[in-house]
């Protein structure tokens, strides 16, 4: 299959709508990361997403809607908490888990009776969903296990020959996947941290619990609330290890091993302090910049030819938790405390 990257003009959006309506898969931009979209109500279309990504069948997809009416079609009930969260954070970087309606095939939800739904903010994808008139199921547009794509070029690198079209909506605004929350009667549980933080949800008067396994290792024999949590993810080809220490100890540790074919992932202004190949993932005190640069940096690590990479640990405050959580998974939960 020949894969084209297309500008998001009217004619190309029309073309993408046509492909989606016919049951095909399209690479779509969102404000979090790029997605691999297909008609969420068509199980054979959804099947193609799993094949293109090489994704385990039991890992459910997120369904993207453009209106509350579309949400209502996909779920059994929209609770008061869900309405409040939607009012505050939709369209945007928040995914909520509902009981699914009969309309949605189980292929989308990996056999679960629940469904993850998000209303994205990126204009191109909102237009596309509206033109299609059906919800679009879309996981991140990477090959399963690799870092999520934040540019059309990343999607092309992973999906060339596997999907017909990628709509280029520019660089993703946030750069990490959405916050996923499980809705309960009186509060919510964060299953995956993202741009919408615990503090932001608490600020509107909703209680928040952070699920075990967020920013932590998961015991593979235990049942998890979100199937995605049990998979190692975002991995560069080299072995990645996180170093929890101050800058001085980090540099001593890395520089003492400079003969060992290693690299370093550091913050801005720190590259000159390490004597091995290194790349940065943003300002130490700016988690929004780190979020934007993290997956770009993880992908770029594959261009420096080293066997093992040591990474500076970010602060876990606010959005920082999302960055730490992704790094932890990329490292296969390897943290060295100095
Ligand atoms: O920002 C995003 O969320 C991006 C863009 C494209 O919207 N999508 C994305 O999808 O990150 P994906 O498939 O890579 O991650 C979906 C996560 C997985 O961890 C999955 O296990 C979880 O959401 N999930 C989906 N449905 C679920 C459900 N019914 N219950 C619990 N977790 C669910
Ligand atoms: Mg993903």
Tab-separated table of C-alpha atoms and ligand atoms in Angstrom:
chain	number	residue	atom	x	y	z
A	1	UNK	CA	0.000	0.000	0.000
A	2	UNK	CA	1.214	3.487	-0.898
A	3	UNK	CA	1.040	5.976	2.028
A	4	UNK	CA	0.433	9.684	1.395
A	5	UNK	CA	0.866	12.611	3.806
A	6	UNK	CA	-1.788	15.202	2.921
A	7	UNK	CA	-2.263	18.847	3.894
A	8	UNK	CA	-5.514	19.418	5.787
A	9	UNK	CA	-7.296	21.347	3.016
A	10	UNK	CA	-10.981	20.891	2.200
A	11	UNK	CA	-10.407	18.491	-0.650
A	12	UNK	CA	-8.111	16.246	1.407
A	13	UNK	CA	-10.485	16.226	4.386
A	14	UNK	CA	-13.191	15.166	1.919
A	15	UNK	CA	-10.901	12.355	0.699
A	16	UNK	CA	-10.099	11.211	4.254
A	17	UNK	CA	-13.829	11.231	5.044
A	18	UNK	CA	-14.402	9.022	2.020
A	19	UNK	CA	-11.735	6.516	3.126
A	20	UNK	CA	-13.149	6.389	6.671
A	21	UNK	CA	-16.711	5.974	5.381
A	22	UNK	CA	-15.549	3.041	3.244
A	23	UNK	CA	-14.043	1.315	6.304
A	24	UNK	CA	-10.407	2.397	5.829
A	25	UNK	CA	-7.829	3.704	8.320
A	26	UNK	CA	-6.453	7.279	8.334
A	27	UNK	CA	-3.661	8.875	10.389
A	28	UNK	CA	-5.223	11.853	12.194
A	29	UNK	CA	-3.772	14.768	14.197
A	30	UNK	CA	-4.964	15.580	17.712
A	31	UNK	CA	-3.728	17.992	20.371
A	32	UNK	CA	-2.225	15.079	22.348
A	33	UNK	CA	-0.608	12.688	19.827
A	34	UNK	CA	-1.479	11.459	16.321
A	35	UNK	CA	-4.107	8.716	16.126
A	36	UNK	CA	-4.883	5.848	13.764
A	37	UNK	CA	-8.555	6.436	13.042
A	38	UNK	CA	-11.339	4.196	11.744
A	39	UNK	CA	-15.143	4.057	12.001
A	40	UNK	CA	-15.785	3.008	15.622
A	41	UNK	CA	-19.112	1.434	14.639
A	42	UNK	CA	-17.659	-0.850	11.963
A	43	UNK	CA	-15.855	-3.872	13.418
A	44	UNK	CA	-13.992	-4.766	10.242
A	45	UNK	CA	-12.662	-1.181	10.012
A	46	UNK	CA	-11.554	-1.385	13.654
A	47	UNK	CA	-9.870	-4.721	12.950
A	48	UNK	CA	-7.593	-2.923	10.447
A	49	UNK	CA	-6.310	-0.617	13.206
A	50	UNK	CA	-5.159	-3.586	15.299
A	51	UNK	CA	-3.416	-5.082	12.264
A	52	UNK	CA	-1.686	-1.809	11.245
A	53	UNK	CA	-0.380	-1.264	14.791
A	54	UNK	CA	0.375	-4.870	15.673
A	55	UNK	CA	-1.676	-4.220	18.815
A	56	UNK	CA	-2.811	-6.956	21.223
A	57	UNK	CA	-6.564	-7.558	20.688
A	58	UNK	CA	-7.312	-7.168	24.400
A	59	UNK	CA	-6.010	-3.588	24.529
A	60	UNK	CA	-9.098	-1.404	23.921
A	61	UNK	CA	-9.197	1.742	21.770
A	62	UNK	CA	-10.332	5.287	22.571
A	63	UNK	CA	-13.440	6.453	20.723
A	64	UNK	CA	-13.389	10.087	19.564
A	65	UNK	CA	-16.627	12.076	19.354
A	66	UNK	CA	-17.450	15.606	18.199
A	67	UNK	CA	-20.619	16.213	20.236
A	68	UNK	CA	-22.413	15.161	23.422
A	69	UNK	CA	-25.106	13.540	21.236
A	70	UNK	CA	-22.471	11.315	19.669
A	71	UNK	CA	-21.253	10.420	23.167
A	72	UNK	CA	-24.780	9.509	24.242
A	73	UNK	CA	-25.067	7.089	21.310
A	74	UNK	CA	-21.921	5.247	22.405
A	75	UNK	CA	-22.622	4.889	26.134
A	76	UNK	CA	-25.370	3.651	28.450
A	77	UNK	CA	-25.458	6.715	30.660
A	78	UNK	CA	-23.718	10.074	31.064
A	79	UNK	CA	-23.473	10.668	34.831
A	80	UNK	CA	-23.378	14.065	36.533
A	81	UNK	CA	-19.646	13.720	37.149
A	82	UNK	CA	-19.100	12.970	33.460
A	83	UNK	CA	-21.136	16.034	32.461
A	84	UNK	CA	-19.152	18.238	34.814
A	85	UNK	CA	-15.831	16.917	33.487
A	86	UNK	CA	-16.984	17.324	29.888
A	87	UNK	CA	-18.098	20.894	30.591
A	88	UNK	CA	-14.705	21.756	31.988
A	89	UNK	CA	-12.244	19.731	29.903
A	90	UNK	CA	-13.909	18.902	26.553
A	91	UNK	CA	-12.937	19.340	23.861
A	92	UNK	CA	-9.471	18.432	25.114
A	93	UNK	CA	-6.989	16.028	26.638
A	94	UNK	CA	-9.349	13.988	28.837
A	95	UNK	CA	-10.624	10.448	28.177
A	96	UNK	CA	-13.464	9.052	30.304
A	97	UNK	CA	-14.516	5.423	30.747
A	98	UNK	CA	-18.269	4.689	30.442
A	99	UNK	CA	-20.481	1.611	30.147
A	100	UNK	CA	-20.700	1.011	26.407
A	101	UNK	CA	-23.943	0.937	24.421
A	102	UNK	CA	-24.995	-1.874	22.070
A	103	UNK	CA	-24.081	0.301	19.101
A	104	UNK	CA	-20.333	-0.067	19.632
A	105	UNK	CA	-18.792	-3.387	18.564
A	106	UNK	CA	-16.725	-5.269	21.173
A	107	UNK	CA	-13.738	-5.199	18.798
A	108	UNK	CA	-13.302	-1.538	19.888
A	109	UNK	CA	-13.301	-2.276	23.606
A	110	UNK	CA	-11.163	-5.408	23.530
A	111	UNK	CA	-14.119	-7.445	24.768
A	112	UNK	CA	-14.838	-5.124	27.731
A	113	UNK	CA	-18.323	-3.817	28.588
A	114	UNK	CA	-16.779	-0.375	29.157
A	115	UNK	CA	-15.685	2.158	26.567
A	116	UNK	CA	-13.114	4.995	26.632
A	117	UNK	CA	-14.356	8.228	24.994
A	118	UNK	CA	-12.684	11.553	24.253
A	119	UNK	CA	-13.755	14.734	22.463
A	120	UNK	CA	-10.590	16.069	20.820
A	121	UNK	CA	-9.918	19.773	20.262
A	122	UNK	CA	-7.790	19.676	17.102
A	123	UNK	CA	-9.846	21.389	14.436
A	124	UNK	CA	-8.912	18.996	11.615
A	125	UNK	CA	-10.022	15.920	13.519
A	126	UNK	CA	-13.180	17.605	14.855
A	127	UNK	CA	-14.107	18.496	11.250
A	128	UNK	CA	-13.366	14.966	10.127
A	129	UNK	CA	-15.590	13.369	12.792
A	130	UNK	CA	-18.408	15.796	11.998
A	131	UNK	CA	-18.160	15.152	8.260
A	132	UNK	CA	-18.147	11.387	8.837
A	133	UNK	CA	-21.145	11.580	11.182
A	134	UNK	CA	-19.854	8.592	13.183
A	135	UNK	CA	-17.380	8.353	16.093
A	136	UNK	CA	-13.774	7.539	15.213
A	137	UNK	CA	-11.879	4.892	17.174
A	138	UNK	CA	-8.209	5.839	17.362
A	139	UNK	CA	-5.258	4.566	19.348
A	140	UNK	CA	-1.963	6.426	19.100
A	141	UNK	CA	-0.582	6.021	15.561
A	142	UNK	CA	2.669	4.254	16.495
A	143	UNK	CA	3.619	0.647	15.950
A	144	UNK	CA	2.680	-1.081	19.215
A	145	UNK	CA	5.442	-0.586	21.817
A	146	UNK	CA	7.107	2.435	20.156
A	147	UNK	CA	6.785	6.070	21.338
A	148	UNK	CA	3.529	7.783	20.307
A	149	UNK	CA	3.875	10.016	17.222
A	150	UNK	CA	3.657	13.791	17.600
A	151	UNK	CA	4.235	14.724	13.933
A	152	UNK	CA	2.891	13.411	10.616
A	153	UNK	CA	6.439	12.321	9.778
A	154	UNK	CA	6.591	10.089	12.878
A	155	UNK	CA	3.339	8.462	11.765
A	156	UNK	CA	4.794	7.966	8.295
A	157	UNK	CA	7.929	6.341	9.731
A	158	UNK	CA	5.796	3.794	11.604
A	159	UNK	CA	2.857	3.337	9.235
A	160	UNK	CA	4.381	3.605	5.748
A	161	UNK	CA	2.814	0.864	3.613
A	162	UNK	CA	0.238	0.036	6.301
A	163	UNK	CA	-2.309	2.869	5.863
A	164	UNK	CA	-3.277	4.927	2.779
A	165	UNK	CA	-3.396	8.468	4.192
A	166	UNK	CA	-1.997	10.620	7.001
A	167	UNK	CA	-3.505	14.078	7.476
A	168	UNK	CA	-0.762	16.499	8.498
A	169	UNK	CA	-2.140	18.728	11.247
A	170	UNK	CA	1.277	19.991	12.366
A	171	UNK	CA	3.137	19.236	15.556
A	172	UNK	CA	0.859	18.111	18.427
A	173	UNK	CA	0.195	20.874	20.919
A	174	UNK	CA	0.665	18.826	24.110
A	175	UNK	CA	2.735	15.844	22.939
A	176	UNK	CA	1.668	13.084	25.375
A	177	UNK	CA	-1.505	10.972	25.332
A	178	UNK	CA	-4.679	12.100	27.108
A	179	UNK	CA	-5.443	11.650	30.797
A	180	UNK	CA	-7.646	8.541	31.180
A	181	UNK	CA	-10.131	8.487	34.073
A	182	UNK	CA	-12.495	5.869	35.380
A	183	UNK	CA	-15.753	7.430	36.579
A	184	UNK	CA	-17.210	6.381	39.932
A	185	UNK	CA	-20.313	7.643	41.755
A	186	UNK	CA	-18.548	10.313	43.789
A	187	UNK	CA	-15.051	10.564	42.387
A	188	UNK	CA	-12.731	9.472	39.576
A	189	UNK	CA	-9.637	7.292	39.284
A	190	UNK	CA	-6.752	8.388	37.045
A	191	UNK	CA	-5.683	5.359	35.013
A	192	UNK	CA	-3.199	7.246	32.827
A	193	UNK	CA	-1.825	10.693	33.733
A	194	UNK	CA	-1.749	13.442	31.092
A	195	UNK	CA	-2.329	17.152	30.524
A	196	UNK	CA	-5.429	17.175	32.730
A	197	UNK	CA	-3.913	16.706	36.180
A	198	UNK	CA	-5.277	15.478	39.518
A	199	UNK	CA	-5.115	19.061	40.819
A	200	UNK	CA	-7.107	20.405	37.852
A	201	UNK	CA	-9.903	17.886	38.449
A	202	UNK	CA	-9.937	18.481	42.203
A	203	UNK	CA	-10.224	22.202	41.538
A	204	UNK	CA	-13.723	21.706	40.108
A	205	UNK	CA	-14.810	19.834	43.229
A	206	UNK	CA	-14.357	16.221	42.083
A	207	UNK	CA	-12.361	13.786	44.215
A	208	UNK	CA	-9.455	12.008	42.500
A	209	UNK	CA	-7.611	8.794	43.231
A	210	UNK	CA	-4.521	7.851	41.236
A	211	UNK	CA	-4.611	4.167	40.290
A	212	UNK	CA	-1.946	1.818	41.512
A	213	UNK	CA	0.433	1.320	38.615
A	214	UNK	CA	0.529	4.995	37.557
A	215	UNK	CA	4.133	6.084	37.963
A	216	UNK	CA	4.836	2.623	39.422
A	217	UNK	CA	5.750	-0.858	38.343
A	218	UNK	CA	2.801	-3.154	37.670
A	219	UNK	CA	2.771	-6.720	38.873
A	220	UNK	CA	1.875	-8.610	35.696
A	221	UNK	CA	-0.098	-11.262	37.555
A	222	UNK	CA	-2.477	-8.680	39.094
A	223	UNK	CA	-5.616	-7.527	37.270
A	224	UNK	CA	-5.223	-3.896	36.111
A	225	UNK	CA	-7.954	-1.296	35.646
A	226	UNK	CA	-6.610	-0.307	32.245
A	227	UNK	CA	-5.216	-3.002	29.936
A	228	UNK	CA	-2.680	-0.521	28.463
A	229	UNK	CA	-0.964	-0.275	31.842
A	230	UNK	CA	0.460	-3.753	31.698
A	231	UNK	CA	2.446	-3.277	28.507
A	232	UNK	CA	6.014	-1.998	28.295
A	233	UNK	CA	5.738	1.003	26.045
A	234	UNK	CA	7.453	3.880	24.281
A	235	UNK	CA	10.723	2.002	24.160
A	236	UNK	CA	13.773	3.176	22.260
A	237	UNK	CA	16.016	0.457	20.780
A	238	UNK	CA	18.738	1.032	23.362
A	239	UNK	CA	18.217	-0.027	26.918
A	240	UNK	CA	16.922	2.919	28.983
A	241	UNK	CA	17.461	3.421	32.717
A	242	UNK	CA	16.275	6.324	34.867
A	243	UNK	CA	18.638	7.870	37.376
A	244	UNK	CA	16.980	9.413	40.403
A	245	UNK	CA	19.609	11.811	41.740
A	246	UNK	CA	20.863	15.391	41.535
A	247	UNK	CA	22.810	16.585	38.487
A	248	UNK	CA	26.223	16.179	40.080
A	249	UNK	CA	25.724	12.518	41.013
A	250	UNK	CA	24.161	11.837	37.614
A	251	UNK	CA	27.220	13.228	35.820
A	252	UNK	CA	29.653	11.327	38.071
A	253	UNK	CA	27.791	8.079	37.409
A	254	UNK	CA	27.571	8.538	33.656
A	255	UNK	CA	31.074	9.921	33.142
A	256	UNK	CA	32.582	7.014	35.100
A	257	UNK	CA	31.025	4.710	32.463
A	258	UNK	CA	31.917	6.694	29.353
A	259	UNK	CA	33.840	3.755	27.803
A	260	UNK	CA	30.751	1.531	27.902
A	261	UNK	CA	28.960	2.716	24.721
A	262	UNK	CA	26.309	4.646	26.621
A	263	UNK	CA	24.292	7.825	26.065
A	264	UNK	CA	22.462	10.316	28.262
A	265	UNK	CA	19.066	11.984	28.215
A	266	UNK	CA	19.292	15.258	30.112
A	267	UNK	CA	17.645	18.657	30.563
A	268	UNK	CA	18.504	21.855	28.673
A	269	UNK	CA	21.921	23.236	29.524
A	270	UNK	CA	23.255	19.920	30.844
A	271	UNK	CA	24.724	18.332	27.708
A	272	UNK	CA	28.153	19.910	28.185
A	273	UNK	CA	28.426	18.292	31.630
A	274	UNK	CA	28.291	14.695	30.378
A	275	UNK	CA	31.139	13.129	28.422
A	276	UNK	CA	28.928	10.793	26.337
A	277	UNK	CA	26.497	11.396	23.414
A	278	UNK	CA	23.380	13.040	24.814
A	279	UNK	CA	20.069	14.595	23.917
A	280	UNK	CA	17.833	16.915	25.895
A	281	UNK	CA	14.139	16.772	26.651
A	282	UNK	CA	13.536	20.355	27.653
A	283	UNK	CA	13.782	22.768	30.537
A	284	UNK	CA	14.141	21.051	33.935
A	285	UNK	CA	11.460	23.294	35.452
A	286	UNK	CA	8.970	23.326	32.575
A	287	UNK	CA	6.925	20.111	32.339
A	288	UNK	CA	4.872	21.401	29.394
A	289	UNK	CA	8.039	21.724	27.310
A	290	UNK	CA	9.180	18.280	28.519
A	291	UNK	CA	5.806	16.823	27.474
A	292	UNK	CA	6.195	18.298	24.018
A	293	UNK	CA	9.753	17.044	23.612
A	294	UNK	CA	9.643	13.638	25.322
A	295	UNK	CA	8.497	11.388	22.479
A	296	UNK	CA	10.568	13.333	19.951
A	297	UNK	CA	13.577	12.727	22.205
A	298	UNK	CA	12.774	9.024	22.704
A	299	UNK	CA	12.537	8.587	18.933
A	300	UNK	CA	15.789	10.535	18.396
A	301	UNK	CA	17.587	8.211	20.811
A	302	UNK	CA	17.462	5.579	18.108
A	303	UNK	CA	19.693	7.810	15.951
A	304	UNK	CA	22.520	7.823	18.489
A	305	UNK	CA	24.097	4.431	18.257
A	306	UNK	CA	24.557	3.378	21.884
A	307	UNK	CA	23.638	0.282	23.878
A	308	UNK	CA	22.353	1.896	27.046
A	309	UNK	CA	20.943	5.319	27.900
A	310	UNK	CA	20.779	6.955	31.314
A	311	UNK	CA	18.020	9.500	31.807
A	312	UNK	CA	17.556	12.337	34.304
A	313	UNK	CA	14.308	11.919	36.250
A	314	UNK	CA	11.729	14.733	35.975
A	315	UNK	CA	9.767	16.228	38.865
A	316	UNK	CA	6.499	14.306	39.351
A	317	UNK	CA	4.435	17.392	40.278
A	318	UNK	CA	1.396	18.245	38.118
A	319	UNK	CA	1.964	17.325	34.463
A	320	UNK	CA	5.350	15.941	35.556
A	321	UNK	CA	3.623	12.738	36.685
A	322	UNK	CA	2.637	12.028	33.053
A	323	UNK	CA	6.225	12.491	31.915
A	324	UNK	CA	7.630	10.304	34.678
A	325	UNK	CA	5.007	7.617	33.983
A	326	UNK	CA	5.937	7.445	30.271
A	327	UNK	CA	9.669	7.344	31.056
A	328	UNK	CA	9.131	4.600	33.588
A	329	UNK	CA	7.391	2.438	30.983
A	330	UNK	CA	10.054	3.259	28.375
A	331	UNK	CA	12.713	2.043	30.801
A	332	UNK	CA	10.812	-1.138	31.616
A	333	UNK	CA	10.561	0.245	35.184
A	334	UNK	CA	14.342	0.485	35.735
A	335	UNK	CA	15.137	3.255	38.223
A	336	UNK	CA	18.584	3.631	39.772
A	337	UNK	CA	18.535	5.726	42.934
A	338	UNK	CA	21.871	7.368	43.760
B	1	LIG	O1	-4.454	11.133	23.552
B	1	LIG	C1	-4.884	10.012	23.349
B	1	LIG	O2	-5.576	9.409	24.195
B	1	LIG	C2	-4.549	9.346	22.021
B	1	LIG	C3	-5.210	10.160	20.917
B	1	LIG	C4	-5.082	9.542	19.573
B	1	LIG	O3	-6.546	10.387	21.246
B	1	LIG	N1	-4.967	7.992	21.990
B	1	LIG	C5	-4.339	7.029	22.711
B	1	LIG	O4	-4.883	5.780	22.541
B	1	LIG	O5	-3.408	7.238	23.436
B	1	LIG	P1	-4.134	4.443	22.987
B	1	LIG	O6	-4.947	3.354	22.405
B	1	LIG	O7	-2.722	4.475	22.616
B	1	LIG	O8	-4.337	4.383	24.542
B	1	LIG	C6	-5.601	4.105	25.094
B	1	LIG	C7	-5.472	3.750	26.540
B	1	LIG	C8	-4.864	2.374	26.707
B	1	LIG	O9	-3.999	2.394	27.816
B	1	LIG	C9	-6.093	1.511	26.968
B	1	LIG	O10	-5.790	0.367	27.692
B	1	LIG	C10	-6.988	2.480	27.740
B	1	LIG	O11	-6.773	3.725	27.130
B	1	LIG	N2	-8.401	2.120	27.599
B	1	LIG	C11	-9.158	2.118	26.490
B	1	LIG	N3	-10.403	1.658	26.743
B	1	LIG	C12	-10.429	1.354	28.070
B	1	LIG	C13	-11.424	0.833	28.930
B	1	LIG	N4	-12.633	0.498	28.503
B	1	LIG	N5	-11.095	0.648	30.233
B	1	LIG	C14	-9.860	0.966	30.695
B	1	LIG	N6	-8.881	1.467	29.906
B	1	LIG	C15	-9.149	1.644	28.615
B	2	LIG	MG1	-0.674	4.186	22.583
